Short mmCIF file of C-alpha atoms and ligand atoms in Angstrom, two decimals:
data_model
loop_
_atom_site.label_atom_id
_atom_site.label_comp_id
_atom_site.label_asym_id
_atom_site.label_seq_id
_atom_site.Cartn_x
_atom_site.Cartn_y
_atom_site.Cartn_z
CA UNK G 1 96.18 33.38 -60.03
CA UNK G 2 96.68 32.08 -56.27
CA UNK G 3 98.90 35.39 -55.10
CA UNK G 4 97.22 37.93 -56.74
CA UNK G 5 94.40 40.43 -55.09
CA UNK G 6 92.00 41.52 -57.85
CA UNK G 7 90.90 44.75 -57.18
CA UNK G 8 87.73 42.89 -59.07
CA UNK G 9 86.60 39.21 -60.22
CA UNK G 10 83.66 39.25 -62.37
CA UNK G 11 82.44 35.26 -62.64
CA UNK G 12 80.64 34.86 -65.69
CA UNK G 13 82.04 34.91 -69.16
CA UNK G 14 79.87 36.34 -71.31
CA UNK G 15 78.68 39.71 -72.54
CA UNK G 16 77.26 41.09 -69.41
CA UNK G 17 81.02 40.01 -67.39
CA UNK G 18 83.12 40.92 -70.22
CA UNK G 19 81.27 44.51 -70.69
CA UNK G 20 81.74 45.46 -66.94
CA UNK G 21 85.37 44.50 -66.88
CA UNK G 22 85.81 46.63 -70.41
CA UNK G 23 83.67 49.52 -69.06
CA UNK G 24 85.58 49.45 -65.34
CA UNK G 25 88.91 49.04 -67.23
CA UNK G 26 88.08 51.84 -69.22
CA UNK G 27 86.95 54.10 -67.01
CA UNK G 28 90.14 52.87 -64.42
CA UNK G 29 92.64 51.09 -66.03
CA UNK G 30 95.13 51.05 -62.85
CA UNK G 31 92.38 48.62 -61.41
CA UNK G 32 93.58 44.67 -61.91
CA UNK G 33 90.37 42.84 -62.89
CA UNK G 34 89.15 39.16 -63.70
CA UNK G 35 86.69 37.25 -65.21
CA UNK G 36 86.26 33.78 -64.32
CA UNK G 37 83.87 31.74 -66.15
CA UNK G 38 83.55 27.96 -68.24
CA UNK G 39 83.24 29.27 -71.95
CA UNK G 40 80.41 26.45 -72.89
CA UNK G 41 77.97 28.29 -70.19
CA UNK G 42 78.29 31.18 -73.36
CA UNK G 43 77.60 29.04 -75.77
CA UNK G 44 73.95 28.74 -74.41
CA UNK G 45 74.01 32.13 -73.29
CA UNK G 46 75.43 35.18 -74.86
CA UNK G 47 76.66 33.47 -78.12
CA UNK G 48 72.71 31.79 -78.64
CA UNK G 49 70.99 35.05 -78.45
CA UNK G 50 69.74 35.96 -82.09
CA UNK G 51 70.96 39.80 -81.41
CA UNK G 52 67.95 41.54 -81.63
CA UNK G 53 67.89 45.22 -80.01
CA UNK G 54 64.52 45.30 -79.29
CA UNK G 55 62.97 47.69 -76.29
CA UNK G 56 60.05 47.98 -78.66
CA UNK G 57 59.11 44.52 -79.99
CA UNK G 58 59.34 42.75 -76.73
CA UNK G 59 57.80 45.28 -74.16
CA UNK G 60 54.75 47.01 -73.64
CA UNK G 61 54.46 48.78 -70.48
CA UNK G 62 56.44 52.22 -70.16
CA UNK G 63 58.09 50.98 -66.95
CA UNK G 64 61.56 51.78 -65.79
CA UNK G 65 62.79 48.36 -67.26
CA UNK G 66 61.13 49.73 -71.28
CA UNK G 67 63.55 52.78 -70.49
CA UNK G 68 66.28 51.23 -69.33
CA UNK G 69 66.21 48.98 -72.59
CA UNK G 70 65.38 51.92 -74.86
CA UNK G 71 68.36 53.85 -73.28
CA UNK G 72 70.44 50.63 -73.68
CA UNK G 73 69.33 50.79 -77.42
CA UNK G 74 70.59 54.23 -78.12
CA UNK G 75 74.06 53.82 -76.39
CA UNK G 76 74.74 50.82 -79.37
CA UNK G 77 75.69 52.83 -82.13
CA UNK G 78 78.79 54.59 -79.41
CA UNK G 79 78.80 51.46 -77.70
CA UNK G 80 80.01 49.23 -80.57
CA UNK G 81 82.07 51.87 -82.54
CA UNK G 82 84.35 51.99 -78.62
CA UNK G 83 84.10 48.04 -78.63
CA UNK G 84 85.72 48.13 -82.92
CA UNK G 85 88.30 50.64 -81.86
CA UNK G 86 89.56 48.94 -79.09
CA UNK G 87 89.48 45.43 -80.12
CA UNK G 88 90.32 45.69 -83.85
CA UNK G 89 86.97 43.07 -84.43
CA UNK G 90 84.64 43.83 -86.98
CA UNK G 91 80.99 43.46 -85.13
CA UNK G 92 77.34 43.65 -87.44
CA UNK G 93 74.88 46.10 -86.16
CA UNK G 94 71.99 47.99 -87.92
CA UNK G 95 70.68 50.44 -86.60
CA UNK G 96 67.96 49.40 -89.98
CA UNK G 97 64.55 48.81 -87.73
CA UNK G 98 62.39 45.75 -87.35
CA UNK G 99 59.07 45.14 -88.89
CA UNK G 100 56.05 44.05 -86.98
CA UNK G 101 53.86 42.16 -89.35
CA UNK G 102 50.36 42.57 -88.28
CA UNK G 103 49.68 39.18 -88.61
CA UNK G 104 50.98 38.33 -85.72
CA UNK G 105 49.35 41.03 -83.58
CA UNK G 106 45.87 40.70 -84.67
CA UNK G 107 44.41 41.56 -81.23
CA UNK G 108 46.92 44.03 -80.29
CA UNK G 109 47.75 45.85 -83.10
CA UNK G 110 45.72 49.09 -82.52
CA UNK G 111 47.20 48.90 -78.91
CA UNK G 112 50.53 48.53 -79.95
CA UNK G 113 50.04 51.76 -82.32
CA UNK G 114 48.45 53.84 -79.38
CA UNK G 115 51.92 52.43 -77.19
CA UNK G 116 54.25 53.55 -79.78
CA UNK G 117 52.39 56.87 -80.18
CA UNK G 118 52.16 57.48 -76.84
CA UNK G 119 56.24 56.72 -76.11
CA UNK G 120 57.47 58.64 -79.07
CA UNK G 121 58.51 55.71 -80.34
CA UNK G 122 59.97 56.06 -83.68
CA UNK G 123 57.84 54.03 -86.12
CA UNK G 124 55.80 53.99 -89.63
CA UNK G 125 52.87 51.88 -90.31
CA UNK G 126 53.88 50.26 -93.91
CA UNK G 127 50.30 49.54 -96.12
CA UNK G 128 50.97 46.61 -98.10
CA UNK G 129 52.46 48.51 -101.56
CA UNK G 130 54.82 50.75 -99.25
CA UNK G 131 55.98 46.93 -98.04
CA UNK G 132 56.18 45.37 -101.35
CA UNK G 133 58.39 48.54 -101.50
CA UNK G 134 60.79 48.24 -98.32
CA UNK G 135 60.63 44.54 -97.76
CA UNK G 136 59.66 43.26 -101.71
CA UNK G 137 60.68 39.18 -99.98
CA UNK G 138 57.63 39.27 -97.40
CA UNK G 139 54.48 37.36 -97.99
CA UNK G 140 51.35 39.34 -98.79
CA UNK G 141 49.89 37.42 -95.86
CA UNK G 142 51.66 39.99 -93.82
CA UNK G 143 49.32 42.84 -94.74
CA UNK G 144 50.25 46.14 -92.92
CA UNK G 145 53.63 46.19 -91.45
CA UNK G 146 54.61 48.44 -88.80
CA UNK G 147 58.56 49.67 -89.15
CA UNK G 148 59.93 50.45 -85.68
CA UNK G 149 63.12 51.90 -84.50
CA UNK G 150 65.02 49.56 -83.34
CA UNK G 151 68.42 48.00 -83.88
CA UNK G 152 70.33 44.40 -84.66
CA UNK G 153 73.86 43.13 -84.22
CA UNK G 154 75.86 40.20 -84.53
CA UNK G 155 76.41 38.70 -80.43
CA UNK G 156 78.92 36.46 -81.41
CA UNK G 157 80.92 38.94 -83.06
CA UNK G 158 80.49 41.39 -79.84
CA UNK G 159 81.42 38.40 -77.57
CA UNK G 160 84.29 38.22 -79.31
CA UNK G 161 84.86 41.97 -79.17
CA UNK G 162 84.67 42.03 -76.01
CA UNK G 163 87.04 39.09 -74.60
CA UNK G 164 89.81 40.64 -76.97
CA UNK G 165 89.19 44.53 -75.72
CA UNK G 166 89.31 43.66 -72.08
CA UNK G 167 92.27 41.46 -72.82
CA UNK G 168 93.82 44.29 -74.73
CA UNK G 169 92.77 46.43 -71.32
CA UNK G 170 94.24 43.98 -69.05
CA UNK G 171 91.70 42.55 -67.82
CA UNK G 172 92.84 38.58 -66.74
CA UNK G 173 90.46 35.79 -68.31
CA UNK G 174 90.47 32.65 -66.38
CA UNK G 175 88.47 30.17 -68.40
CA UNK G 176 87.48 27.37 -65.08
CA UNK G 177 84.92 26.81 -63.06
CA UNK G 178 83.93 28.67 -59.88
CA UNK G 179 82.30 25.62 -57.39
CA UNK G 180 82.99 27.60 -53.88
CA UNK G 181 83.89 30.82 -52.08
CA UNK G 182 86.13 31.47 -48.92
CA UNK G 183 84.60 33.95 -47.13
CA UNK G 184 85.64 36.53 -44.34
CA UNK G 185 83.80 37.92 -41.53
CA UNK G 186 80.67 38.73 -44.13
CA UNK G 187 82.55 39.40 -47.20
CA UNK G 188 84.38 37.01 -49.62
CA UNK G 189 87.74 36.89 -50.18
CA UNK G 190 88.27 34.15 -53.51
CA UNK G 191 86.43 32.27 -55.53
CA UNK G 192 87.33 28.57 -55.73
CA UNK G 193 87.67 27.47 -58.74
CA UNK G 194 88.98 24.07 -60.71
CA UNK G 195 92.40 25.73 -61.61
CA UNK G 196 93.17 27.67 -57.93
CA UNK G 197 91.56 30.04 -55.55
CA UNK G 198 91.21 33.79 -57.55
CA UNK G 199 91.68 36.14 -54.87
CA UNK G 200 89.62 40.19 -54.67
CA UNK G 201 88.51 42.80 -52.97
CA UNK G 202 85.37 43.01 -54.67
CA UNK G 203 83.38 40.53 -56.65
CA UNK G 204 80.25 40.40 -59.47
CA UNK G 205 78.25 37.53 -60.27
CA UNK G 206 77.12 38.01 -63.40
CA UNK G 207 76.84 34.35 -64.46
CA UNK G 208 73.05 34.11 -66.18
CA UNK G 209 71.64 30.94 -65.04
CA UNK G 210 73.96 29.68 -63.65
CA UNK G 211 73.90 32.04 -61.31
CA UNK G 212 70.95 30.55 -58.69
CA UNK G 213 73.51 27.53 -57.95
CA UNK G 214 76.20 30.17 -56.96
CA UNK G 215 73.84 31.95 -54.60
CA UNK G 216 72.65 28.60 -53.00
CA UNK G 217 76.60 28.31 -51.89
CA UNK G 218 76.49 31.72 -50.65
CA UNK G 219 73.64 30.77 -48.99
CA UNK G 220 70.62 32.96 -50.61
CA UNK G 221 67.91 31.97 -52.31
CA UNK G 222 68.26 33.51 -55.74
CA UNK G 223 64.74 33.13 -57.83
CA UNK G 224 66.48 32.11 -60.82
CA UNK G 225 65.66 29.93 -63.40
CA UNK G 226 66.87 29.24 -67.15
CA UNK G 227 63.82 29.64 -69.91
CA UNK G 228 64.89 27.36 -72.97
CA UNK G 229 65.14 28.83 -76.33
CA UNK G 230 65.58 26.73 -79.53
CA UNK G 231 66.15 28.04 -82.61
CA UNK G 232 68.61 28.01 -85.86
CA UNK G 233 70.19 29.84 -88.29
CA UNK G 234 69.53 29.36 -92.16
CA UNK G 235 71.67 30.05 -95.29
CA UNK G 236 70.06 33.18 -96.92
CA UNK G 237 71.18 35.75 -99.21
CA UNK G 238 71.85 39.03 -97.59
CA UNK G 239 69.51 40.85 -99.99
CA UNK G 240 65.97 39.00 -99.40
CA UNK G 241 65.34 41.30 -96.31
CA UNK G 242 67.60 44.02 -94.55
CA UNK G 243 65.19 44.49 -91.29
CA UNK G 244 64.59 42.05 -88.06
CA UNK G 245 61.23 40.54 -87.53
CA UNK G 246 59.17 40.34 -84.93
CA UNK G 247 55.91 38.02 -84.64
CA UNK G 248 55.55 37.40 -80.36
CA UNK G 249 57.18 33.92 -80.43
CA UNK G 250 58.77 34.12 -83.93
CA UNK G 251 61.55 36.01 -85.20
CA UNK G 252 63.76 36.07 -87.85
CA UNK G 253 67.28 38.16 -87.32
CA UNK G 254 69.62 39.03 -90.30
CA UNK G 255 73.06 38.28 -89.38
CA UNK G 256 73.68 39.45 -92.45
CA UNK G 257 77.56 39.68 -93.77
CA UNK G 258 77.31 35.72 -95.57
CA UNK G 259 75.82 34.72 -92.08
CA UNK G 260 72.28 34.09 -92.93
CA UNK G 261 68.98 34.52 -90.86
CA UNK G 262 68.52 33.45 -86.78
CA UNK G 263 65.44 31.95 -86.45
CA UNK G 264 63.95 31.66 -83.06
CA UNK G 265 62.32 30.82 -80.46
CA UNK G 266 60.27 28.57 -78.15
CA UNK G 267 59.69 29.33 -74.33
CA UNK G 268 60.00 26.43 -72.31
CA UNK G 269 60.71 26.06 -68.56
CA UNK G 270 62.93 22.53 -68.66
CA UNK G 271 65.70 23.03 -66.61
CA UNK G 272 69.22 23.20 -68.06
CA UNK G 273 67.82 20.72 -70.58
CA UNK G 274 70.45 21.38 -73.70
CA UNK G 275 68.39 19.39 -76.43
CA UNK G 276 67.74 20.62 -79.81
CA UNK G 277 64.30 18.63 -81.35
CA UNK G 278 64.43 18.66 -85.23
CA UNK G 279 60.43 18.56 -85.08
CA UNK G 280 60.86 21.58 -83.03
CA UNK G 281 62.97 23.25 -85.48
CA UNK G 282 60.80 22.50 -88.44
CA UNK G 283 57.88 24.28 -86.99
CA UNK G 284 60.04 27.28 -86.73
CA UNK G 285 61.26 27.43 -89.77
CA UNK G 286 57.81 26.79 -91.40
CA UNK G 287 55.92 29.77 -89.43
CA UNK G 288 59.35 32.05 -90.40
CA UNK G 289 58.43 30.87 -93.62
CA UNK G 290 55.12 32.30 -93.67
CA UNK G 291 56.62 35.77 -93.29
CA UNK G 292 59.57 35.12 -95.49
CA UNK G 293 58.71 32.60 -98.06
CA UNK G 294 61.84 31.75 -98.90
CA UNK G 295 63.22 30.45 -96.11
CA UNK G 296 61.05 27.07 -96.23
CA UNK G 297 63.43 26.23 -98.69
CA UNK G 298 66.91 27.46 -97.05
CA UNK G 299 70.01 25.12 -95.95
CA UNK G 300 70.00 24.81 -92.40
CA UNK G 301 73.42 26.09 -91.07
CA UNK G 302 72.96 25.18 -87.33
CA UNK G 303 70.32 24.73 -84.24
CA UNK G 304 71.01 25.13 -80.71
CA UNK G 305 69.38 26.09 -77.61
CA UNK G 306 69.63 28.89 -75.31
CA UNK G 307 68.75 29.59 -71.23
CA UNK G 308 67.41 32.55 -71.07
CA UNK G 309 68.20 33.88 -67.05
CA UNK G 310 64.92 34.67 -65.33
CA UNK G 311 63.97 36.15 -62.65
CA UNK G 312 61.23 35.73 -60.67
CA UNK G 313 59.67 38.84 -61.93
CA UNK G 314 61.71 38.81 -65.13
CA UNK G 315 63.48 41.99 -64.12
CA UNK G 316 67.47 42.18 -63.71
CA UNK G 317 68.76 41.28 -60.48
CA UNK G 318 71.80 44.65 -61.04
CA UNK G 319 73.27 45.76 -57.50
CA UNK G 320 74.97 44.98 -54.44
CA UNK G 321 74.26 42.56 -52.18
CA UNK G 322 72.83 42.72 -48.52
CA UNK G 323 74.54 39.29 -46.96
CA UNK G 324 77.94 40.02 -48.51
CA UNK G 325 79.65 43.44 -48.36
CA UNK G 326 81.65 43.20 -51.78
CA UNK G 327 79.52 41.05 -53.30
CA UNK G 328 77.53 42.96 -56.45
CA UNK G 329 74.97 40.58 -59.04
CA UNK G 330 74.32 41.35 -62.63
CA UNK G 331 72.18 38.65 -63.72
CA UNK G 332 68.09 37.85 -64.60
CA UNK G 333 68.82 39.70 -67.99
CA UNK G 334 66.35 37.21 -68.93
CA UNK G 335 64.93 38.36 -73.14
CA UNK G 336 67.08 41.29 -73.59
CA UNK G 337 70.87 40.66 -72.01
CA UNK G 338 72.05 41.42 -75.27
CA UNK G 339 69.92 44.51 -75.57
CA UNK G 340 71.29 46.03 -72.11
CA UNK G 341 74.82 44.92 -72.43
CA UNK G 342 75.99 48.71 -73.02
CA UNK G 343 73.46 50.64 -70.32
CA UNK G 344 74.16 47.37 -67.71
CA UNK G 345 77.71 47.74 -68.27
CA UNK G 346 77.76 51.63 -67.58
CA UNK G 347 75.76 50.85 -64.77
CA UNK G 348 77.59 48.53 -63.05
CA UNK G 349 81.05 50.12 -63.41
CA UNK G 350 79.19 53.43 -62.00
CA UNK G 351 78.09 51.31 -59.03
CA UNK G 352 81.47 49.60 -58.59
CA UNK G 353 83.06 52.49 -58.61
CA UNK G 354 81.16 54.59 -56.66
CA UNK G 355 79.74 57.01 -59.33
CA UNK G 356 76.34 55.50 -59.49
CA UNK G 357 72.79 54.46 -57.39
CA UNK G 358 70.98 51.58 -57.69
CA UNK G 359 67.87 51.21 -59.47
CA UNK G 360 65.26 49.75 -56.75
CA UNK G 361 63.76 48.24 -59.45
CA UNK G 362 66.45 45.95 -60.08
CA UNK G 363 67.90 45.71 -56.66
CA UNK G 364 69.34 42.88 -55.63
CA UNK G 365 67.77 43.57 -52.28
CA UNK G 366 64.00 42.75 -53.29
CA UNK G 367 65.18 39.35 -52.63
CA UNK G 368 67.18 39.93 -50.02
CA UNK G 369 70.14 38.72 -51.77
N1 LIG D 1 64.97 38.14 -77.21
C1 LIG D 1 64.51 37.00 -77.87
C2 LIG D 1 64.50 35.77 -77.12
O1 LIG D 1 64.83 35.73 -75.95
O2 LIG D 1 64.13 34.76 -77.68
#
């Protein structure tokens, strides 16, 4: 790693790294990139998402972050077809919808209709025989149902997709830690790392997290903290419900394929705090249940937690930076990183390579990064 100039080092490991090396690969393969990155920060990162594609479900204001999500959602489909081709991995995604039972949107149901309407977002408000219908394994409790657009796909399977396509690309994966930077007259010229200094001309933090206690070597103040998710996956047959659900702080995610159901999540601000409470879990499961009886009764597979990156204003932090001149974030993908993996990786690459402009929104420069 020591002699070679990367035209690009990406530090961060997971789906957000691994897409813009694929996308910049693909777009110029001549170009030698890296990513850099410890493969545990994935396991509480891209691999714990639950894989819901959901602009819809999980925002409410039609802001320039609801359409970048919503055009993130309909590059999937062409997004994940590219990823199969290239890689030769199967990856799960429905395209199938989620349901929004109104039980859990008592005081915001008739506003979430009016949003929907209002966006053109693709929906159908179920009474409860068209759900007995559609979705014959919910409780009754969950009286009307709205059906909404949106998609689902198996993250761990796409993580994998991706590490193998930009491998097959060329893309060099160093799996270490990066603890330093040599810099040069304002721009950096390696990352240090535990196995040797990796050498570019251009460089992309895209590390989550994990990502603040990179910028406080750099010497910026990145508002970045992790938001701790726990949540499990249960054995379920594929048949007892083909749609994700959505209830604010409870969801339940077909994985589908023998995989069983994702069941998430709490909220908390803890730090990197990795533990997994069983009391935590049980809740969970039991509100889950109330949706979909029959998982009160299902093995539990696994439980982990995740760290959600957030920003200070929970938008991305996508662009280049103002202290460094080939220094570009991707990072602060917060809810969603999953979600915008396919518009964030366009993005990016366009940026990198000169073919796109920032989004002010996101810039890196709002704090002055
Ligand atoms: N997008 C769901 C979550 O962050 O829990």
């Amino acid at each position: 790693m020591n002699k070679n100039i990367h035209d690009l080092v990406i530090i961060g490991a997971g789906v957000i790294g691994h897409s813009i090396a694929f996308r910049v690969k693909r777009m110029r393969p001549e170009l030698q990139v890296a990513v850099v990155g410890d493969p545990m920060n994935s396991l509480m990162a891209s691999r714990a998402a639950a894989g819901m594609l959901a602009p819809f479900g999980e925002c409410d204001r039609a802001d320039g972050f609801f359409r970048f999500c919503r055009e993130s959602l309909d590059k999937y489909p062409a997004f994940i077809d590219e990823l199969v081709q290239v890689s030769g991995v199967p990856v799960f995604l429905s395209m199938a919808g989620s349901l929004m039972p109104s039980l859990f949107y008592k005081d915001s149901w008739e506003e979430r209709k009016r949003f929907f309407r209002d966006q053109g977002v693709p929906h159908e408000i179920w009474p409860p025989a068209r759900v007995r219908e559609r979705a014959p394994h919910l409780s009754e409790k969950c009286g009307e149902v709205m059906w909404v657009g949106e998609g689902q796909v198996n993250n761990r399977q796409m993580h994998d997709a991706l590490a193998i396509a930009s491998a097959r690309l060329g893309v060099t994966r160093l799996e270490a830690n990066v603890s330093g930077f040599i810099k040069d007259a304002g721009a950096l010229a390696a990352a240090v790392t535990d196995r040797g200094d990796v050498r570019g001309r251009r460089f992309v933090l895209a590390s989550g997290s994990w990502a603040a206690a990179l910028g406080e070597i750099l010497g910026v103040s990145l508002p970045m903290k992790p938001i701790k998710g726990q949540m499990c996956r249960v054995q379920v047959e594929d048949d007892r419900l083909e749609y994700t659900v959505h209830g604010k702080l409870t969801y339940i995610a077909p994985w589908r394929g023998g995989h069983g159901f994702v069941i998430g999540s709490t909220m908390e601000d803890r730090g990197f705090d990795p533990g997994v409470e069983s009391d935590v879990i049980d809740r969970l499961v039991e509100k889950a249940a109330e949706v979909l009886p029959c998982l009160a009764a299902a093995p539990l597979i696994e439980a982990w937690t995740g760290l959600r990156p957030a920003a200070r204003d929970l938008r991305p932090v996508m662009g280049k930076s103002e202290r460094y001149g080939n220094l570009y974030y991707s990072t602060g993908h917060y809810r969603n990183g999953i979600l915008q993996t396919p518009n964030q990786a366009d993005y990016m690459a366009g940026l990198l390579l000169g073919e796109r402009n920032e989004i002010a929104e996101f810039s890196p420069s709002r704090y002055h990064l």
